mmCIF file of C-alpha atoms in Angstrom:
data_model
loop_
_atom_site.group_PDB
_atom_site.id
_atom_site.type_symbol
_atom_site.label_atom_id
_atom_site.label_comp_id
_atom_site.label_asym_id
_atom_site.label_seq_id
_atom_site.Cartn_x
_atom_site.Cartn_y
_atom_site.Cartn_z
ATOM 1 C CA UNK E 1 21.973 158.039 56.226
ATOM 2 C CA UNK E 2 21.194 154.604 55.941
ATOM 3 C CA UNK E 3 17.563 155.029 54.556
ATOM 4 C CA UNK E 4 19.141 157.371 51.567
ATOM 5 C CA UNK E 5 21.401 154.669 50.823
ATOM 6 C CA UNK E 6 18.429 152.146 50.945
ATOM 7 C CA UNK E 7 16.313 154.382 48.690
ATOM 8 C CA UNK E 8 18.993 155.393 45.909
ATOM 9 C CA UNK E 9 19.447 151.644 45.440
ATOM 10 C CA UNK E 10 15.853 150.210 44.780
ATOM 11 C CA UNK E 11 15.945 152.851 42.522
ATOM 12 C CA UNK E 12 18.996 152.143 40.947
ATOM 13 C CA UNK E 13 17.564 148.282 40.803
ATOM 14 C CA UNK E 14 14.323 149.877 39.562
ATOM 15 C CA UNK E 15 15.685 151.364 36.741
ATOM 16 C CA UNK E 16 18.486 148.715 35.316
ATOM 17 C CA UNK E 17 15.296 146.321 35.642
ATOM 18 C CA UNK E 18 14.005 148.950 32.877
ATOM 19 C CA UNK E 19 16.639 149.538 30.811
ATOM 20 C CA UNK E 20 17.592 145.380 30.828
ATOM 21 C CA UNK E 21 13.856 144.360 29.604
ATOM 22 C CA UNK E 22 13.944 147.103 27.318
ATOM 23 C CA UNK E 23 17.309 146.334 25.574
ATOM 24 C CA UNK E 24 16.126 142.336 25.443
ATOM 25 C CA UNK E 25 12.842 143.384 23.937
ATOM 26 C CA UNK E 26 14.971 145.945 21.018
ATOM 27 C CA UNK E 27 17.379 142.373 20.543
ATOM 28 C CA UNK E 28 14.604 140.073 20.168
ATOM 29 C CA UNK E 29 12.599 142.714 17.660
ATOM 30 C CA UNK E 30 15.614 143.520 15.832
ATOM 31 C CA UNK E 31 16.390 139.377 15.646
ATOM 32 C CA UNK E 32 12.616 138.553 14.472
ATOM 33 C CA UNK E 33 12.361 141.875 12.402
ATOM 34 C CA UNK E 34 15.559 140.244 10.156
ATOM 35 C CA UNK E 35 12.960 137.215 8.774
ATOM 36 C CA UNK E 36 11.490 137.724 5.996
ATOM 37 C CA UNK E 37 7.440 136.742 5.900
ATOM 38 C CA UNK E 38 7.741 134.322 3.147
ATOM 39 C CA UNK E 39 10.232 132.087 4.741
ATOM 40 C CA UNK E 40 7.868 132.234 7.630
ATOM 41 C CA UNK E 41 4.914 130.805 5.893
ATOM 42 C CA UNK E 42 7.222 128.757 4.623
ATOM 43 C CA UNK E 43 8.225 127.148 8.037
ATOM 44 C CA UNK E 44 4.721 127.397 8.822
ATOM 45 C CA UNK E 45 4.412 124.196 6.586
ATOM 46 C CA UNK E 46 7.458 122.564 7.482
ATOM 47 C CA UNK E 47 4.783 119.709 9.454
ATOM 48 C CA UNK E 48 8.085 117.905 11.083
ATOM 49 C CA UNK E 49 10.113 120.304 12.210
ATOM 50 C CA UNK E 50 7.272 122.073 13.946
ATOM 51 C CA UNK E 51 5.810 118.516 15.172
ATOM 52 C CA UNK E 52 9.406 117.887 16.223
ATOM 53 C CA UNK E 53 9.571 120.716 18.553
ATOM 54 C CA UNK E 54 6.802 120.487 20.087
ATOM 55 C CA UNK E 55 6.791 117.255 20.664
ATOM 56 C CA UNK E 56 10.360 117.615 22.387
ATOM 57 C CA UNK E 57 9.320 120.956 24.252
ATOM 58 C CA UNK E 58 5.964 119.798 25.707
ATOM 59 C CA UNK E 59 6.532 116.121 26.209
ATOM 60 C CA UNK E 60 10.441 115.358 26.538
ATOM 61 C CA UNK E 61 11.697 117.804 28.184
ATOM 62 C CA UNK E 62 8.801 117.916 30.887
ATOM 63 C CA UNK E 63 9.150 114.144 30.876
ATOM 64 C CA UNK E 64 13.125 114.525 31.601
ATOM 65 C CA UNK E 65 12.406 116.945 34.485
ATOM 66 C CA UNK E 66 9.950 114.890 36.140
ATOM 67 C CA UNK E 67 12.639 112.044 35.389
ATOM 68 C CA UNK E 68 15.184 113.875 37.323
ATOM 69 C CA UNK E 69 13.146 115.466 40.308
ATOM 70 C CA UNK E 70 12.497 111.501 40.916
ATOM 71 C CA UNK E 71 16.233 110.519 40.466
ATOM 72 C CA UNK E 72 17.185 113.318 42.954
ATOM 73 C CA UNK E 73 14.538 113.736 45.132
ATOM 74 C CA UNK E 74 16.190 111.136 47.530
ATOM 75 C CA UNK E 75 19.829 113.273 47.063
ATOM 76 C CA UNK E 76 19.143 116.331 48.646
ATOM 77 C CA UNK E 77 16.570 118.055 45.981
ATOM 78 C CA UNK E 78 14.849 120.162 48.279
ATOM 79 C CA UNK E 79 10.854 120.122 46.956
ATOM 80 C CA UNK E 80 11.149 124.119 45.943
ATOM 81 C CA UNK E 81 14.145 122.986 44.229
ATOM 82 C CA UNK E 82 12.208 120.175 42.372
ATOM 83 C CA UNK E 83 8.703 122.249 41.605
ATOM 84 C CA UNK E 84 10.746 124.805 40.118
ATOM 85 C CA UNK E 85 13.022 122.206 38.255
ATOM 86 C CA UNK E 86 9.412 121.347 36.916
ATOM 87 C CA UNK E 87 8.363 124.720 35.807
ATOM 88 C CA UNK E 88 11.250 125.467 33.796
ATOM 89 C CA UNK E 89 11.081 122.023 32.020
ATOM 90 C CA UNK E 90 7.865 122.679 31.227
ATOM 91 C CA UNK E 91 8.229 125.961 30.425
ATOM 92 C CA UNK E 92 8.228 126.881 26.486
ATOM 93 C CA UNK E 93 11.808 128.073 24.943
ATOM 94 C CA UNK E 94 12.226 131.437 25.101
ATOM 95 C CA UNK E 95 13.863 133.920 22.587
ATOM 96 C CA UNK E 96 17.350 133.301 23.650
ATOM 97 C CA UNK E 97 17.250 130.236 21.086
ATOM 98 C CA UNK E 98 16.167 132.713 18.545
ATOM 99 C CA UNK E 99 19.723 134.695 19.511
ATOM 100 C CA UNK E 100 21.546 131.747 19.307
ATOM 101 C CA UNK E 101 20.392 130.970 16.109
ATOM 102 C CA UNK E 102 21.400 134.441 14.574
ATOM 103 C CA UNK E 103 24.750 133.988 16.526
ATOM 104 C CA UNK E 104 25.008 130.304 14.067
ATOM 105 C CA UNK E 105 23.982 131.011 11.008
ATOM 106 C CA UNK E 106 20.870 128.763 11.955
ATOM 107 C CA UNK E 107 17.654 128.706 10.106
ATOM 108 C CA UNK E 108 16.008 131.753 12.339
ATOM 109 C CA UNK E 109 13.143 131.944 10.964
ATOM 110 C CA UNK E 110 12.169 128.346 11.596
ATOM 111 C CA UNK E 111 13.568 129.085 15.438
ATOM 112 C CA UNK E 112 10.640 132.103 15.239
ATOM 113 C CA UNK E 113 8.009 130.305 13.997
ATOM 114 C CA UNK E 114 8.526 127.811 16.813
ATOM 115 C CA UNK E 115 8.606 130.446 19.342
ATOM 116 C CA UNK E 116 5.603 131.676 18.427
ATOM 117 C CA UNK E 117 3.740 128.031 18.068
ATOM 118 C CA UNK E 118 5.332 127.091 21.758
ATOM 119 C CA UNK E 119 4.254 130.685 23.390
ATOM 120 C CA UNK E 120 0.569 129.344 21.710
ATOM 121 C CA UNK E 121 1.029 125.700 22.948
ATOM 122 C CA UNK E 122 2.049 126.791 26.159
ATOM 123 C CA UNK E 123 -1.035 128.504 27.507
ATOM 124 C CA UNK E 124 -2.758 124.792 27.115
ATOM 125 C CA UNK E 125 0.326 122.544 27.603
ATOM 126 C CA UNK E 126 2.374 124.375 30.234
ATOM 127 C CA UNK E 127 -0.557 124.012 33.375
ATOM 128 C CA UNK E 128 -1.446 120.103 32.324
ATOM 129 C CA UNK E 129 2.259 119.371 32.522
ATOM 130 C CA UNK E 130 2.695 120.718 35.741
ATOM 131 C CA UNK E 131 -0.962 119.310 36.958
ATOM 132 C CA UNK E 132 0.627 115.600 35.962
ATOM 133 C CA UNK E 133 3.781 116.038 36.643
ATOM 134 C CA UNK E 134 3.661 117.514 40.489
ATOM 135 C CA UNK E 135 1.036 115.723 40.848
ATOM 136 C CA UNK E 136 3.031 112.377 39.882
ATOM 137 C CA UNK E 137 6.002 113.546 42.067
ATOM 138 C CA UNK E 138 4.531 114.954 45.003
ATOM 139 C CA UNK E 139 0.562 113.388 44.824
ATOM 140 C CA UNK E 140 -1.029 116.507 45.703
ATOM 141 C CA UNK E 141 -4.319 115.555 44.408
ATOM 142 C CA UNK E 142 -5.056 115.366 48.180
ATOM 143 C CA UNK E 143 -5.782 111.464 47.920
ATOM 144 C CA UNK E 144 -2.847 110.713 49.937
ATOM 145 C CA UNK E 145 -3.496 111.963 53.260
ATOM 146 C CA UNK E 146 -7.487 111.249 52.931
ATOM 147 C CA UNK E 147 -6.368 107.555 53.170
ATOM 148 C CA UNK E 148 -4.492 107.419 55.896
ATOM 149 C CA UNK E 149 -6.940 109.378 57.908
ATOM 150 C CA UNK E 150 -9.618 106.886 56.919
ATOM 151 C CA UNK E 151 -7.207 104.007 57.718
ATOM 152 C CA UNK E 152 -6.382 105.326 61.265
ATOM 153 C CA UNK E 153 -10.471 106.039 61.836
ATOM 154 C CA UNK E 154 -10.939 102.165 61.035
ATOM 155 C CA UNK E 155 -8.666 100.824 63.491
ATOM 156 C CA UNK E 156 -9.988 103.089 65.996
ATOM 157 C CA UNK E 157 -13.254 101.535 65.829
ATOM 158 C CA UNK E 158 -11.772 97.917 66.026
#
């Protein structure tokens, strides 16, 4: 009886899994399917805006995570806590800005166009944030421990 109940349920969690990434997909398509090409290009050249984002995706808000994993690593931030606070700060936005956007009256189409550059950026920016950032925070370039051990060997031999 139990193993039924065991088996009807990861299939149950199979399945909403399935229908939830396929109803976000049909919302995001639907969102991004509403801007029109030209006032894409047109964002496209919109230099600030796009340096603007960027700028505050890949470098301020990785910066502010790294900021606050150092605040609170002394207050109880556990150090899974603190690599993952790192991940999602360095981590590009995701569509739900586009939704929110649409939800505002926003200009979507510049919210798209960043998506896109970020998702871009991100395959570049994302791992060298989180090399110098956990690195910074944690020092697990391995230097760390190699000097102590050398330390320790040098006394020995005094």
């Amino acid at each position: 009886h139990l193993s039924s109940s065991s088996s009807s349920s990861s299939w149950f969690d199979v399945l909403a899994q399935i229908l939830s990434s396929a109803l976000l997909f049909l919302l995001i398509f639907g969102m991004s399917a509403t801007v029109e090409v030209s006032h894409l290009r047109e964002q496209v050249h919109n230099k600030f805006a796009i340096l603007a984002g960027v700028s505050t995706q890949f470098i301020v808000m990785p910066l502010l995570g790294y900021l606050s994993v150092l605040l609170l690593k002394h207050r109880g931030l556990t150090e899974p806590m603190a690599l993952s606070l790192l991940i999602v700060t360095a981590s590009p936005g995701g569509s739900y800005s586009n939704w929110w956007c649409s939800m505002f009256n926003a200009d979507l189409a510049l919210s798209v166009t960043m998506t896109a550059i970020s998702t871009l950026v991100s395959s570049i920016m994302l791992p060298a944030n989180l090399l110098l950032y956990v690195n910074a925070a944690f020092g697990f370039g391995g230097s760390s421990s190699g000097g102590e051990e050398e330390e320790e060997e040098g006394e020995a031999d005094d």
